[in-house]
Coordinates of C-alpha atoms and ligand atoms in Angstrom, one line a residue:
Chain B
M1 CA -14.2 -15.5 3.0
K2 CA -11.1 -17.5 4.2
F3 CA -8.4 -15.4 5.3
I4 CA -10.8 -12.1 5.6
D5 CA -13.3 -13.1 7.8
E6 CA -11.6 -14.3 10.8
Y7 CA -10.1 -11.2 10.8
R8 CA -12.5 -9.2 11.6
D9 CA -14.3 -10.1 14.1
A10 CA -15.6 -8.3 16.6
E11 CA -15.2 -9.9 19.7
S12 CA -11.1 -11.2 18.7
A13 CA -10.7 -7.8 18.2
N14 CA -12.3 -6.9 21.2
A15 CA -10.0 -9.0 23.3
F16 CA -6.7 -7.1 21.7
A17 CA -7.9 -3.6 22.7
R18 CA -8.5 -4.9 26.1
E19 CA -4.9 -6.1 26.5
I20 CA -3.7 -3.1 25.2
R21 CA -5.7 -0.9 27.3
R22 CA -4.4 -3.4 30.2
I23 CA -0.6 -2.5 29.0
T24 CA -0.5 0.9 28.0
T25 CA 0.4 3.2 31.0
K26 CA 2.1 6.2 28.5
P27 CA 1.2 8.4 25.9
W28 CA 2.2 6.8 22.4
T29 CA 2.2 8.2 19.3
I30 CA 2.1 5.6 16.1
M31 CA 2.4 5.9 12.6
E32 CA 0.8 3.6 10.5
I33 CA 3.1 3.3 6.9
C34 CA 0.3 2.3 4.6
G35 CA -2.6 4.3 3.4
G36 CA -4.6 0.6 3.2
Q37 CA -4.3 0.9 7.1
T38 CA -5.5 4.2 7.5
H39 CA -8.3 3.8 5.3
A40 CA -9.1 -0.4 7.5
I41 CA -8.2 2.3 11.3
V42 CA -11.1 4.6 10.5
K43 CA -13.5 2.6 8.7
Y44 CA -13.6 -0.4 11.5
G45 CA -13.2 2.8 14.2
I46 CA -10.1 0.8 15.3
D47 CA -8.8 4.3 16.6
E48 CA -12.1 4.6 18.9
L49 CA -11.4 1.1 20.4
L50 CA -8.0 2.4 22.0
P51 CA -7.1 4.2 25.0
K52 CA -7.2 7.7 24.9
K53 CA -3.4 7.5 25.6
I54 CA -2.8 6.0 22.2
R55 CA -2.5 8.4 19.2
L56 CA -2.8 7.3 15.6
V57 CA -0.8 9.5 13.1
H58 CA -1.2 8.2 8.9
G59 CA 2.0 8.2 6.9
P60 CA 2.8 8.3 3.7
G61 CA 1.6 5.0 2.1
C62 CA -1.1 5.8 -0.6
P63 CA 1.0 5.9 -4.4
V64 CA -2.4 7.8 -5.6
C65 CA -1.1 10.4 -3.1
V66 CA 2.2 11.3 -3.0
T67 CA 2.8 11.3 -6.7
P68 CA 3.3 14.7 -8.1
L69 CA 1.7 16.6 -9.8
E70 CA 4.7 17.2 -12.1
S71 CA 3.7 13.2 -13.1
L72 CA 0.0 13.9 -13.6
D73 CA 1.2 16.8 -15.6
R74 CA 3.3 14.7 -17.9
A75 CA 0.4 11.7 -17.8
I76 CA -2.3 14.5 -19.1
Q77 CA 0.4 15.6 -22.1
L78 CA 0.7 12.3 -23.1
A79 CA -2.9 10.9 -23.0
S80 CA -4.2 14.1 -24.9
R81 CA -2.5 12.6 -28.0
D82 CA -4.7 11.2 -30.4
D83 CA -1.4 8.9 -31.4
V84 CA -1.1 7.7 -28.1
I85 CA -3.5 5.2 -25.7
F86 CA -2.9 5.8 -22.4
C87 CA -3.6 3.2 -19.7
S88 CA -3.9 3.8 -15.9
F89 CA -5.0 1.8 -12.3
G90 CA -8.3 3.4 -12.1
D91 CA -8.2 5.8 -9.3
M92 CA -5.2 7.9 -10.5
L93 CA -7.9 9.0 -12.9
R94 CA -9.2 11.6 -10.5
V95 CA -6.5 12.7 -9.1
P96 CA -5.9 16.9 -9.7
G97 CA -3.2 17.9 -11.9
T98 CA -2.6 21.9 -12.4
S99 CA -5.0 22.3 -14.2
K100 CA -7.3 19.1 -15.3
D101 CA -7.2 15.1 -14.5
L102 CA -6.9 12.4 -16.2
L103 CA -11.0 11.7 -16.6
S104 CA -11.2 15.1 -18.3
V105 CA -8.7 14.1 -20.3
K106 CA -11.3 10.9 -21.3
A107 CA -14.2 12.6 -21.2
D108 CA -13.1 15.2 -24.2
G109 CA -12.0 12.5 -26.3
G110 CA -8.3 11.2 -24.9
D111 CA -8.0 7.8 -25.3
V112 CA -7.8 6.7 -21.6
R113 CA -8.4 3.5 -20.5
I114 CA -8.5 1.9 -17.0
V115 CA -6.4 -1.6 -16.9
Y116 CA -6.4 -4.0 -13.8
S117 CA -3.2 -4.9 -14.4
P118 CA 0.2 -3.8 -16.2
L119 CA 0.3 -7.4 -18.6
D120 CA -3.8 -5.7 -19.3
A121 CA -2.1 -2.9 -20.8
L122 CA 1.1 -5.0 -22.5
E123 CA -2.0 -6.9 -24.5
I124 CA -4.0 -3.5 -25.5
A125 CA -0.3 -2.7 -26.9
K126 CA 0.2 -6.0 -28.9
K127 CA -3.9 -5.1 -30.0
N128 CA -2.9 -1.9 -31.3
S129 CA 0.3 -1.7 -33.6
N130 CA -0.7 1.8 -35.1
K131 CA -0.8 3.5 -31.7
K132 CA 1.7 4.2 -29.3
V133 CA 0.8 2.4 -25.5
V134 CA 2.0 3.9 -22.5
F135 CA 1.6 2.7 -19.2
L136 CA 1.0 5.4 -15.8
A137 CA 3.4 3.0 -13.5
V138 CA 2.7 4.3 -10.0
G139 CA 3.3 2.3 -7.2
F140 CA 5.2 1.9 -3.8
E141 CA 7.7 -1.8 -3.8
T142 CA 4.3 -3.5 -3.8
T143 CA 3.2 -2.5 -7.2
A144 CA 7.2 -2.8 -8.7
P145 CA 7.2 -6.1 -9.5
A146 CA 3.7 -6.1 -11.4
N147 CA 5.2 -3.1 -13.3
A148 CA 8.6 -4.4 -13.4
M149 CA 7.4 -7.6 -15.4
A150 CA 5.1 -5.0 -17.8
A151 CA 8.4 -4.0 -19.1
Y152 CA 10.7 -7.0 -18.9
L153 CA 7.9 -8.8 -21.0
A154 CA 7.2 -6.1 -23.7
K155 CA 11.5 -6.1 -24.2
E156 CA 11.6 -9.8 -24.0
Q157 CA 8.4 -10.3 -26.9
N158 CA 9.9 -7.4 -28.9
I159 CA 6.9 -4.8 -28.1
K160 CA 8.2 -1.4 -29.6
N161 CA 4.6 0.5 -29.1
F162 CA 4.5 -0.1 -25.8
S163 CA 6.6 2.1 -22.7
L164 CA 5.7 2.8 -19.3
L165 CA 5.6 6.5 -17.9
V166 CA 7.2 5.5 -14.0
S167 CA 7.1 7.4 -10.9
H168 CA 7.3 4.6 -8.3
V169 CA 8.1 5.4 -4.6
L170 CA 9.5 3.6 -1.7
V171 CA 9.1 3.7 2.0
P172 CA 12.0 3.3 3.8
P173 CA 13.6 6.7 2.5
A174 CA 10.1 8.3 3.2
M175 CA 10.3 7.0 7.1
E176 CA 13.9 8.5 7.6
V177 CA 12.8 11.7 6.5
I178 CA 9.4 12.1 9.1
L179 CA 11.7 10.5 11.7
A180 CA 14.9 12.9 11.1
S181 CA 12.6 15.8 10.5
P182 CA 12.4 18.3 14.3
N183 CA 8.5 18.0 14.2
N184 CA 8.4 14.1 14.7
Q185 CA 6.1 12.7 16.8
V186 CA 6.0 9.3 15.6
Q187 CA 7.5 7.1 18.4
G188 CA 6.3 3.7 16.7
F189 CA 5.8 2.5 12.9
L190 CA 3.2 -0.3 11.8
A191 CA 5.2 -1.0 8.3
A192 CA 3.4 -1.7 5.5
G193 CA 2.8 -5.7 5.1
H194 CA 2.6 -5.5 1.0
V195 CA 6.1 -3.8 0.6
C196 CA 7.4 -6.1 2.6
T197 CA 5.9 -9.2 1.5
V198 CA 8.3 -7.6 -1.8
M199 CA 11.3 -6.5 0.2
G200 CA 11.5 -8.5 3.4
Y201 CA 12.1 -6.2 6.6
K202 CA 15.6 -6.2 7.1
E203 CA 16.0 -2.7 5.2
Y204 CA 14.4 -2.0 8.2
E205 CA 16.6 -3.0 11.0
P206 CA 19.2 0.1 10.5
I207 CA 16.4 2.4 10.6
A208 CA 14.7 0.7 14.3
E209 CA 18.6 1.0 15.5
K210 CA 19.6 5.0 14.4
Y211 CA 16.7 6.5 15.5
K212 CA 15.2 4.0 18.6
I213 CA 12.3 2.8 17.4
P214 CA 10.3 0.1 17.1
I215 CA 9.2 -1.0 13.4
I216 CA 5.8 -3.9 13.1
V217 CA 5.5 -5.5 9.7
T218 CA 1.6 -5.4 9.7
G219 CA -1.1 -6.9 8.0
F220 CA -4.3 -4.9 7.0
E221 CA -7.0 -7.0 8.6
P222 CA -9.2 -5.1 11.8
L223 CA -7.3 -8.1 14.1
D224 CA -3.7 -7.3 11.9
I225 CA -3.3 -3.8 12.7
L226 CA -4.9 -4.1 16.5
Q227 CA -1.9 -7.2 16.8
G228 CA 0.3 -5.0 15.1
L229 CA -0.6 -2.1 17.8
Y230 CA -0.3 -4.2 20.1
M231 CA 2.9 -6.0 20.0
C232 CA 4.4 -2.1 19.2
I233 CA 3.2 -0.4 22.4
K234 CA 4.4 -3.4 23.9
Q235 CA 7.7 -3.0 22.7
L236 CA 7.6 0.8 23.6
E237 CA 5.8 0.0 27.2
E238 CA 9.4 -2.3 27.8
G239 CA 11.4 -0.3 26.1
K240 CA 12.9 -2.1 23.5
K241 CA 12.8 -0.8 19.9
N242 CA 13.5 -4.0 17.5
V243 CA 11.7 -5.2 13.7
E244 CA 8.7 -7.3 14.5
N245 CA 6.6 -9.5 12.0
Q246 CA 2.9 -9.4 12.5
Y247 CA 2.2 -10.5 9.4
S248 CA 4.4 -13.8 9.3
R249 CA 1.6 -15.5 6.8
V250 CA 2.5 -13.5 4.0
V251 CA 6.2 -12.0 4.7
L252 CA 9.0 -13.4 5.2
L253 CA 12.1 -11.5 6.1
D254 CA 13.8 -11.9 2.6
G255 CA 11.1 -10.7 0.9
N256 CA 10.1 -12.7 -2.6
P257 CA 13.4 -13.4 -3.9
V258 CA 12.2 -13.8 -7.5
A259 CA 10.5 -10.6 -7.8
K260 CA 13.1 -8.7 -6.2
D261 CA 15.4 -10.2 -9.4
I262 CA 13.1 -8.8 -11.8
I263 CA 12.7 -4.9 -10.0
K264 CA 16.4 -5.6 -9.9
K265 CA 16.8 -5.8 -13.9
V266 CA 14.3 -3.6 -14.8
F267 CA 14.6 -0.8 -12.6
C268 CA 17.4 1.8 -10.8
T269 CA 16.8 3.9 -7.6
V270 CA 16.3 7.6 -8.6
M271 CA 15.7 10.5 -6.7
R272 CA 11.8 11.4 -6.4
K273 CA 9.4 13.7 -5.5
W274 CA 6.6 13.6 -3.6
R275 CA 3.7 15.2 -3.6
G276 CA 3.4 17.4 -0.8
I277 CA 6.6 16.5 1.1
G278 CA 9.1 17.5 -1.6
E279 CA 12.1 16.1 -3.2
I280 CA 13.6 12.6 -1.2
P281 CA 17.2 11.3 -2.1
N282 CA 16.9 7.8 -3.2
S283 CA 13.7 7.3 -3.0
G284 CA 12.2 5.9 -6.4
Y285 CA 12.7 3.5 -9.2
S286 CA 12.9 4.6 -12.7
L287 CA 13.4 2.4 -16.0
N288 CA 17.4 1.5 -16.1
K289 CA 19.9 2.3 -19.0
D290 CA 18.4 -1.4 -20.4
Y291 CA 15.2 -0.2 -20.3
E292 CA 15.3 2.9 -21.9
S293 CA 13.8 2.8 -25.0
F294 CA 10.3 1.6 -23.1
D295 CA 10.4 4.8 -20.5
A296 CA 8.0 6.8 -21.7
E297 CA 9.8 10.3 -20.0
K298 CA 13.0 9.1 -22.4
I299 CA 10.7 8.8 -26.1
F300 CA 8.6 11.8 -25.7
D301 CA 9.2 15.1 -25.8
L302 CA 7.7 16.1 -22.5
Q303 CA 7.7 19.7 -21.3
D304 CA 7.7 20.5 -17.5
I305 CA 5.7 22.8 -16.2
V306 CA 7.0 23.3 -12.4
V307 CA 3.5 23.5 -10.6
E308 CA 2.2 24.4 -7.4
E309 CA 0.5 22.9 -4.7
P310 CA -3.3 24.9 -4.2
S311 CA -2.1 27.3 -0.9
E312 CA -5.2 25.8 1.0
C313 CA -3.8 22.2 1.1
I314 CA -2.1 20.6 3.7
S315 CA -1.4 17.5 2.7
G316 CA 2.1 17.7 3.6
L317 CA 2.0 18.0 6.9
V318 CA -0.6 15.4 7.1
L319 CA 1.6 13.0 5.8
Q320 CA 4.3 12.8 7.6
G321 CA 1.6 13.1 10.6
V322 CA 2.2 16.4 12.2
K323 CA -1.1 17.1 11.5
E324 CA -4.4 15.6 11.0
P325 CA -6.8 16.7 8.1
S326 CA -9.7 17.8 9.9
E327 CA -7.4 20.7 11.0
C328 CA -6.9 22.0 7.2
S329 CA -9.2 24.5 6.8
A330 CA -10.5 23.8 3.3
F331 CA -11.2 20.3 4.9
G332 CA -15.2 19.1 4.2
K333 CA -15.5 22.6 2.6
L334 CA -13.7 23.7 -0.4
C335 CA -11.7 19.9 -0.9
T336 CA -14.4 17.0 -1.0
P337 CA -14.0 13.7 -2.6
E338 CA -16.9 15.3 -5.2
H339 CA -14.6 18.4 -5.3
P340 CA -10.9 17.3 -4.1
L341 CA -8.3 19.8 -4.1
G342 CA -5.4 17.4 -3.1
A343 CA -4.7 14.3 -3.5
L344 CA -5.0 12.6 -0.1
M345 CA -9.2 13.3 -0.3
V346 CA -9.1 11.5 -4.3
S347 CA -7.8 8.4 -3.0
T348 CA -9.7 6.0 -0.6
E349 CA -6.1 4.9 0.9
G350 CA -6.1 9.1 1.6
A351 CA -6.7 10.4 5.4
C352 CA -8.3 13.4 4.4
A353 CA -11.1 10.5 2.2
A354 CA -11.2 8.3 5.2
Y355 CA -12.0 11.2 7.7
Y356 CA -14.9 12.6 5.3
R357 CA -16.2 9.2 4.5
Y358 CA -15.9 7.4 8.1
K359 CA -15.5 10.4 10.4
G360 CA -18.8 12.5 10.4
H361 CA -19.3 13.6 7.0
G362 CA -21.6 11.6 5.1
K363 CA -20.6 8.4 7.6
E364 CA -21.0 5.3 6.3
D365 CA -21.5 2.0 7.9
N366 CA -18.1 0.6 9.7
S367 CA -19.7 -2.1 11.6
M368 CA -16.7 -4.9 12.2
D369 CA -18.9 -8.0 10.8
E370 CA -19.2 -7.6 7.1
Chain S
M1 CA -3.9 1.4 -4.8
C2 CA -2.8 -0.9 -2.6
L3 CA -5.1 -3.7 -2.0
S4 CA -4.1 -6.9 -2.6
V5 CA -6.4 -9.8 -1.4
P6 CA -6.3 -13.3 -0.3
G7 CA -8.0 -15.9 -3.5
K8 CA -7.7 -19.7 -3.7
I9 CA -6.0 -21.0 -6.9
L10 CA -8.3 -23.6 -8.9
S11 CA -6.6 -24.3 -12.0
I12 CA -2.9 -23.9 -13.4
K13 CA -2.4 -23.1 -17.1
G14 CA 1.7 -22.6 -19.0
D15 CA 4.5 -23.7 -17.9
D16 CA 7.3 -20.9 -18.5
P17 CA 8.2 -18.9 -15.7
L18 CA 7.2 -16.0 -16.5
T19 CA 3.8 -16.2 -17.7
R20 CA 2.6 -19.4 -15.6
S21 CA -0.5 -18.2 -15.0
A22 CA -3.8 -19.5 -12.5
K23 CA -7.8 -19.6 -11.8
V24 CA -7.8 -17.7 -8.6
S25 CA -10.9 -17.5 -7.0
F26 CA -12.2 -14.5 -4.7
G27 CA -14.6 -15.6 -2.8
G28 CA -16.7 -16.5 -6.4
T29 CA -15.0 -13.7 -8.2
V30 CA -12.4 -15.6 -10.3
K31 CA -9.5 -13.9 -12.4
D32 CA -6.7 -15.0 -14.5
I33 CA -3.5 -14.5 -11.7
N34 CA 0.3 -14.4 -13.3
L35 CA 2.3 -16.7 -11.1
A36 CA 5.9 -15.9 -12.2
Y37 CA 6.7 -14.5 -8.5
V38 CA 5.4 -17.8 -6.9
P39 CA 7.1 -21.0 -8.6
E40 CA 5.9 -23.3 -5.6
A41 CA 2.7 -22.4 -5.6
K42 CA 0.0 -25.9 -6.2
I43 CA -3.7 -26.1 -7.2
D44 CA -5.8 -25.0 -3.9
D45 CA -2.8 -22.8 -2.0
Y46 CA -4.2 -19.6 -1.1
V47 CA -1.8 -16.1 -2.9
I48 CA -1.7 -13.0 -1.7
V49 CA -2.9 -11.6 -5.1
H50 CA -2.1 -7.5 -6.6
V51 CA -2.4 -5.6 -10.0
G52 CA -3.2 -9.1 -11.6
F53 CA 0.1 -11.3 -9.5
A54 CA 0.9 -13.2 -6.8
L55 CA 3.6 -11.6 -4.6
N56 CA 3.5 -14.9 -2.3
T57 CA 1.5 -17.8 -1.3
I58 CA -0.1 -17.8 2.5
D59 CA 0.9 -20.0 5.2
S60 CA -1.7 -21.7 7.1
E61 CA -0.1 -22.5 10.1
E62 CA 1.7 -19.0 10.7
A63 CA -2.5 -17.4 10.2
E64 CA -3.5 -19.3 13.7
K65 CA -0.4 -17.6 15.3
V66 CA -3.0 -14.8 16.1
F67 CA -5.9 -16.8 16.9
K68 CA -3.8 -19.0 19.7
E69 CA -2.5 -15.0 20.9
I70 CA -6.3 -14.1 21.1
E71 CA -6.9 -17.8 22.8
Q72 CA -4.0 -16.6 25.7
I73 CA -5.4 -13.4 26.1
Q74 CA -9.0 -14.9 27.1
I75 CA -7.5 -17.3 29.4
M76 CA -5.6 -14.6 31.2
E77 CA -9.0 -12.2 31.6
K78 CA -10.4 -15.5 32.7
K79 CA -8.0 -16.7 35.2
A80 CA -7.6 -12.6 36.6
Y81 CA -11.7 -12.7 36.7
E82 CA -11.7 -16.0 39.0
E83 CA -8.8 -14.1 41.0
D84 CA -10.9 -11.6 41.2
I85 CA -14.5 -13.0 42.5
S86 CA -12.7 -15.6 44.7
Ligands
LIG1 S1 -8.7 18.9 3.1 FE1 -7.5 18.4 0.8 S2 -7.1 20.0 0.4 FE2 -6.8 19.7 3.4 S3 -5.1 18.2 3.5 FE3 -6.6 17.7 2.6 S4 -6.7 16.7 0.3 FE4 -5.6 19.0 1.3

């Protein structure tokens, strides 16, 4: 497929890897933010192409992994109601809540439907006027334009039986939490290309300056990631700390102005709790006052149970790049993709699931030219 | 879930800016995709698609840059090798 296959060429990847080996003189720790990048790195063995001096740590950029238990428990409450059709992206269904997941609600007879797009949920609402249709709106900035549009169109078209349970998260505040931590080991960032497709990359400039760290906006194919790493290592070796754009075929400095406009009309920035990390100020979106009547948290009476993560799960430390999944005592034993203890083992973009699949446990083929 | 994939626009339907949509082919699989966020997109353009929405069109000139860099690396390596053996 055009714009995919050529970016997976093994010979080109090796050329980049050799060039990285040539310029690397010191040890560096680099974090890729996005779970999609983590998945590609582990799947294609990109980490194994790099010199030993380069350490890659995996960031918190998987919305499935960081959606807090409280949001899942609210989703499960709503999905269990007889008057609700609950719609969600497929990968949220197996994320464990406190006592069960959405899939088991469905197995118990709840009307839980997997949708490809939030607009599909809106269509379901139009066709089922006797039911309340709730869409679980999770995601990073990448998904915000789609979810915002569902709310926007629902209001325009006066669809009263549609609402969103919003648990949106934003990347830059989480990067700052990682950098400000006394445990921080990250010296360079690969920023998530698709987040920047929407938002642009101006907001990374003050972060690069404040924490003196190079940030490279990077795509998702093996060659993108290798080039992003190359740009990052080159800056580190030269003592630079700039924001650069590797993914220029898709990302513009200002992002997508139409998308940003709809996001602004529908959402407001709020404090958000991240699974494994905790509360981060201004790190999430909720529906703003104008869209209150589409906010499932406001229109349903939801009980809040304060819950604790299983104590074995060290996903918070993994998400901040302090520990590797294999350092968790539950990894591959108590916690497997079939029986996940933490969200990082559920999503294919979670670091624990990627390590489980491609590094040792039930290892799958990871050749570059597929 | 942040997966976003490139696809080619085969046809475009409607002219309302919010609901304009396209048939987009992903290596043969065709889906209906909302074009609200890419008002400039036209037939035969490649777009990056995420949960049913095109987020941007792909700039094919920019897309070539990485291959030019690899070419440069390979030329440089060849030169270094030739200097080495001579
Ligand atoms: S292996 Fe499982 S329990 Fe351990 S950190 Fe990962 S998700 Fe949590």
